[in-house]
CSV table of C-alpha atoms in Angstrom, one decimal:
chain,number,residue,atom,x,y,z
A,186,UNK,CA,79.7,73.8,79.9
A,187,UNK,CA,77.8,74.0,76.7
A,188,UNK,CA,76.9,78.1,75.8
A,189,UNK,CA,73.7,79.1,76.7
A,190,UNK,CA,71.4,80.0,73.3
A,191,UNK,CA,70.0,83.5,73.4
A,192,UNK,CA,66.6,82.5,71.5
A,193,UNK,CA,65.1,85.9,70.9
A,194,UNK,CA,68.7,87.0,69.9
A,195,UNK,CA,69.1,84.0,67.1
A,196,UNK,CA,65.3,85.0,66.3
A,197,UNK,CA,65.8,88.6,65.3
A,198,UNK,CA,69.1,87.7,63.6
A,199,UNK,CA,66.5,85.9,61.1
A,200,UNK,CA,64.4,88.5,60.9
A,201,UNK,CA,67.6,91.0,59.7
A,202,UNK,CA,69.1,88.3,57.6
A,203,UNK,CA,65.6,87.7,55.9
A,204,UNK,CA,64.4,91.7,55.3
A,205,UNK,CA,68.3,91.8,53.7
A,206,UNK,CA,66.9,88.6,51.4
A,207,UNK,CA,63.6,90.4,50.7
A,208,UNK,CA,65.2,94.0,49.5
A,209,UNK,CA,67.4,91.5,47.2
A,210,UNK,CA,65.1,89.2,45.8
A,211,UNK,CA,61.8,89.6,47.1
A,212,UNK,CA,59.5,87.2,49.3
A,213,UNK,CA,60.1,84.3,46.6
A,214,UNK,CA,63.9,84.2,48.2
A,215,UNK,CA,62.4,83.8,51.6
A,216,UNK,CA,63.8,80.2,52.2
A,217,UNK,CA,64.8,77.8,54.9
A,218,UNK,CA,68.3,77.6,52.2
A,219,UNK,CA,68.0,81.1,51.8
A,220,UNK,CA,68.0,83.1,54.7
A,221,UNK,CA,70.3,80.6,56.5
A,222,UNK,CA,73.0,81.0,53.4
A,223,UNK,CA,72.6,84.6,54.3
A,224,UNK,CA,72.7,84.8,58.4
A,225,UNK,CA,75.7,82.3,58.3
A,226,UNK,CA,74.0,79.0,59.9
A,227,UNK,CA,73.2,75.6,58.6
A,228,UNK,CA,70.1,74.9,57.5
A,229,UNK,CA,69.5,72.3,60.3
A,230,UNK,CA,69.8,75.6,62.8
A,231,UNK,CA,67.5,77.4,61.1
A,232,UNK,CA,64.4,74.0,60.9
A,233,UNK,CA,65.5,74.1,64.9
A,234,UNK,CA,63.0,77.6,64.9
A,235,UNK,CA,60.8,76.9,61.4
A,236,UNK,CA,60.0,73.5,60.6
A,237,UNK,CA,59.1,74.8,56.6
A,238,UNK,CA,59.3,77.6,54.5
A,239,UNK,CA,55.6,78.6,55.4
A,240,UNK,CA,56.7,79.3,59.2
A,241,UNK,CA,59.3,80.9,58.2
A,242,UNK,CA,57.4,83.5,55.7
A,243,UNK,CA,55.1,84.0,58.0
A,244,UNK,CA,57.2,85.0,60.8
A,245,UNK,CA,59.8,87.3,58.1
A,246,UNK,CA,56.5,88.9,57.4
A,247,UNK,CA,55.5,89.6,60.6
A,248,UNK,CA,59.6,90.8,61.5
A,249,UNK,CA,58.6,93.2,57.8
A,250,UNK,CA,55.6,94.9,59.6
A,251,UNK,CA,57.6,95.8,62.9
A,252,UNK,CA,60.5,97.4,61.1
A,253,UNK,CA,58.1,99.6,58.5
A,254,UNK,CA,56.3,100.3,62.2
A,255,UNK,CA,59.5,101.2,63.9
A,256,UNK,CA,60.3,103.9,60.7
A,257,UNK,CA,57.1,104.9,59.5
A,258,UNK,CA,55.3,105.7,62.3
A,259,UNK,CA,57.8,107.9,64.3
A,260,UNK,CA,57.8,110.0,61.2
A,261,UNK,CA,54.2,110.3,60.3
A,262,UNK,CA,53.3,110.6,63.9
A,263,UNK,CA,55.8,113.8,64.7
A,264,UNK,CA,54.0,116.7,65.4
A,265,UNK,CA,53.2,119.8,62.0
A,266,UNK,CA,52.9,123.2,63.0
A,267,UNK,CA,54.1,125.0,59.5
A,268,UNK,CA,53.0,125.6,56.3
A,269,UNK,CA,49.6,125.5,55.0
A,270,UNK,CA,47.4,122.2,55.9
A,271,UNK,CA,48.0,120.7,52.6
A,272,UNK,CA,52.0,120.9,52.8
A,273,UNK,CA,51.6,119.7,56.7
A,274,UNK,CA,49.1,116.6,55.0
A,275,UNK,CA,51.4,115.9,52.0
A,276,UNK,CA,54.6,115.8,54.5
A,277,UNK,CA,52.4,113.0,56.1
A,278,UNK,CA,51.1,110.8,53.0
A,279,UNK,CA,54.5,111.7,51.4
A,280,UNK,CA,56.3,109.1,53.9
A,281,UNK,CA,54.4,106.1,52.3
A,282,UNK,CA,55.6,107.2,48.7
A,283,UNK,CA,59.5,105.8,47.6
A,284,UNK,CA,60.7,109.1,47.2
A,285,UNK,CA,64.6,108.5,47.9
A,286,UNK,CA,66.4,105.4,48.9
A,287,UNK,CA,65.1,105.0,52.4
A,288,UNK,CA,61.6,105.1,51.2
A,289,UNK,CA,61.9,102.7,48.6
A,290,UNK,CA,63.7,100.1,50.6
A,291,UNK,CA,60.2,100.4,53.1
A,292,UNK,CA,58.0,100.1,49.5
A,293,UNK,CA,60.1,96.8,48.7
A,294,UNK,CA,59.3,95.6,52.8
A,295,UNK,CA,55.5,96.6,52.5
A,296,UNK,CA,55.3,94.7,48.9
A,297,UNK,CA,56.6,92.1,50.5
A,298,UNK,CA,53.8,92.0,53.5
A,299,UNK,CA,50.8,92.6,50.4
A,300,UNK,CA,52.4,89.5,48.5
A,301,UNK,CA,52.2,87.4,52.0
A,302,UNK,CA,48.7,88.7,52.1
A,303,UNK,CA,47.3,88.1,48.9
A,304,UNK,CA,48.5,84.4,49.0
A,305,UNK,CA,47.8,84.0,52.7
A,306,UNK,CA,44.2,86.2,53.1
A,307,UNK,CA,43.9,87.4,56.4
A,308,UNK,CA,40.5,86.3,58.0
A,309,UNK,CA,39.3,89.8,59.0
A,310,UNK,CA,40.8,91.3,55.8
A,311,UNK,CA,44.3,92.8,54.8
A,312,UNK,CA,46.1,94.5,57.3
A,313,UNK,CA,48.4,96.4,55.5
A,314,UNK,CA,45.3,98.0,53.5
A,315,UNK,CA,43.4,99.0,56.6
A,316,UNK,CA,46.7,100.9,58.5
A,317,UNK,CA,46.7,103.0,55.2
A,318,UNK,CA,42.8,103.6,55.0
A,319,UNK,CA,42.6,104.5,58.5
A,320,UNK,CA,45.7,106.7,57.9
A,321,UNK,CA,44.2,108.4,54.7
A,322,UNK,CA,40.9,108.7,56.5
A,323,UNK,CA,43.1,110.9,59.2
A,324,UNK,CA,44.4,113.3,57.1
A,325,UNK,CA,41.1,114.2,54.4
A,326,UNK,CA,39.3,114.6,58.1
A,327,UNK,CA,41.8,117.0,59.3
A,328,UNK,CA,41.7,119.0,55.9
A,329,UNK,CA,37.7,119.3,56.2
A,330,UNK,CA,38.6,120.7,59.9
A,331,UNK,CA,37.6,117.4,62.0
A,332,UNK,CA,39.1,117.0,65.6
A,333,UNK,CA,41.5,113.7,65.2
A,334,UNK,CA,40.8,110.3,66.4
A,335,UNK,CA,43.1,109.1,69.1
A,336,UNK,CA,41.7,106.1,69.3
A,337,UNK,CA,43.1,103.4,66.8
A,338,UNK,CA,40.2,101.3,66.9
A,339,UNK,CA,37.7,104.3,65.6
A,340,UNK,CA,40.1,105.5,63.1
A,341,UNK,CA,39.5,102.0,61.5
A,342,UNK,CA,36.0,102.1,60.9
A,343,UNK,CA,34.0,104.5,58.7
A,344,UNK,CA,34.1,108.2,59.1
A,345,UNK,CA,30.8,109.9,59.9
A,346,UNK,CA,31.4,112.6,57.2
A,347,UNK,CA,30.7,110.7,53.5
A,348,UNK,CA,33.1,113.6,52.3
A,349,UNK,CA,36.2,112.0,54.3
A,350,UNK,CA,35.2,108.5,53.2
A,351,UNK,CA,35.2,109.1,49.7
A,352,UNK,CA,38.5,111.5,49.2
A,353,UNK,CA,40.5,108.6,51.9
A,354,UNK,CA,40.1,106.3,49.2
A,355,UNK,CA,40.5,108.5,46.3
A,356,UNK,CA,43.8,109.5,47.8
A,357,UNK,CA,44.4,105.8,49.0
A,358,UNK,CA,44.0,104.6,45.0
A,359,UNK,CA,46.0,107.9,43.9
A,360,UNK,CA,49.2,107.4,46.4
A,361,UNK,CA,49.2,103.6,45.6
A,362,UNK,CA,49.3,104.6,42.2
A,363,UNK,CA,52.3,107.3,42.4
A,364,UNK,CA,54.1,104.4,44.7
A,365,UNK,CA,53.5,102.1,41.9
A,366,UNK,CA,54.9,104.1,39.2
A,367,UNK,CA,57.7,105.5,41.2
A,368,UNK,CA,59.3,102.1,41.6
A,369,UNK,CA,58.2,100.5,37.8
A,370,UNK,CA,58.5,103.5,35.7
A,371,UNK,CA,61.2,105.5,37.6
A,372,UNK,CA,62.0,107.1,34.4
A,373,UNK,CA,58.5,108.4,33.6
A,374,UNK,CA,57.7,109.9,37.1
A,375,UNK,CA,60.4,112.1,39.1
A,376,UNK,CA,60.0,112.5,43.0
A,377,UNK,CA,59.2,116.5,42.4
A,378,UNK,CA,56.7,115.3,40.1
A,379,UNK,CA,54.8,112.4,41.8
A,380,UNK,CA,55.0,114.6,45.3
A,381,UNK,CA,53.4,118.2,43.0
A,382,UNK,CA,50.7,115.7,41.8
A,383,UNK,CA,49.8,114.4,45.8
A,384,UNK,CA,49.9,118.5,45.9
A,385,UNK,CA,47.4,119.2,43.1
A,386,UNK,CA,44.9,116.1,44.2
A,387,UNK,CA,45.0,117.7,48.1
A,388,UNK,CA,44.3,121.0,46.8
A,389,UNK,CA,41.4,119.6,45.2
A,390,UNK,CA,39.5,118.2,48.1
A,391,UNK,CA,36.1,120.1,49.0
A,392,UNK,CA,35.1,122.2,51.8
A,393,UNK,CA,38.7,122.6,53.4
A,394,UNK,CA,38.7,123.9,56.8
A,395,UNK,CA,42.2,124.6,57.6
A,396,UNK,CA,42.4,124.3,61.5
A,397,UNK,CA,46.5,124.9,62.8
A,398,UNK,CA,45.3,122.7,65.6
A,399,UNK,CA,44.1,119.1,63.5
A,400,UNK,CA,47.8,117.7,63.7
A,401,UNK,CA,49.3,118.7,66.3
């Protein structure tokens, strides 16, 4: 009898095969050629799931998103009870800056997902950029001594406090920037160095209401 085909098996096999791809070469290496070369199948098994390259992107990208989900989030998400409310916010922001290997393999995925997005605009806007707003928005609200927002769906939108707005994106432009020059200028910025500076800008923000119950 002919062996039964585990589908969602041979579909996250592509997935691995393809975020092993994008940590080599990017999203341009994301190819039918490509990732079949690299999970061991012909490229006639691999048009059996995508019928082009576009499929195929778009489902690597989405396979990009769950893995930075499945590492990211456990570690932002873990509860803080020591230090002073700017170490317990920097230990937070600091897990979306490549500050060792692990990091900067999740910086090369999430590049990845901005490239996708940028050539593919989503229709409600970039989804990658609102998961860091909202998360940014978090953290400057819990400095000024806000209660946090469980719901996901309010942490999205505006905060009611013109304070948080404007320091989220002030630290959203500065942490992109640190990423940025972390990975193209390694030689210029040291971790120590880019994670003092996240220090120095969180010390900075106005009105801070340290509350030991905000992240917990």
């Amino acid at each position: 009898m002919p062996r039964l085909v585990d589908h969602d098996q041979r579909r996250a096999e592509i997935g691995e095969a393809a975020i092993r791809v994008i940590l080599r070469e990017g999203l341009t290496g994301v190819t039918v050629r490509g990732i079949a070369a690299e999970a061991g199948w012909s490229t006639g098994s691999l048009r059996h799931y995508f019928g082009n390259q576009h499929e195929l992107q778009a489902y690597v990208v989405r396979a990009a998103t769950e893995t930075l989900h499945r590492r990211v989030l456990p570690r932002v998400q873990r509860p803080r009870t020591e230090g002073s409310v700017v170490d317990r916010i920097a230990g937070i922001v600091e897990e979306n800056l490549p500050l060792d290997a692990e990091r900067r393999e999740e910086y090369a995925l999430w590049a990845a997902v901005v490239e996708w997005e940028r050539h593919h605009p989503p229709e409600n806007g970039s989804v990658t950029w609102d998961d860091q707003r909202a998360l940014y928005r978090q953290c400057i609200a819990a400095m000024r001594g806000h209660e946090p927002v469980r719901d996901p769906d309010r942490a999205a939108h505006p905060h009611p406090d013109p304070q948080v707005e404007l320091w989220a994106a002030l630290l959203h432009t500065f942490v992109d920037g640190l990423a940025s020059q972390l990975v193209n200028t390694p030689g210029e910025l040291s971790p120590g160095t880019a994670a003092a500076l996240l220090r120095s800008l969180l010390e900075a923000v106005p009105g801070q209401q340290p509350d030991p119950h905000a992240l917990q």
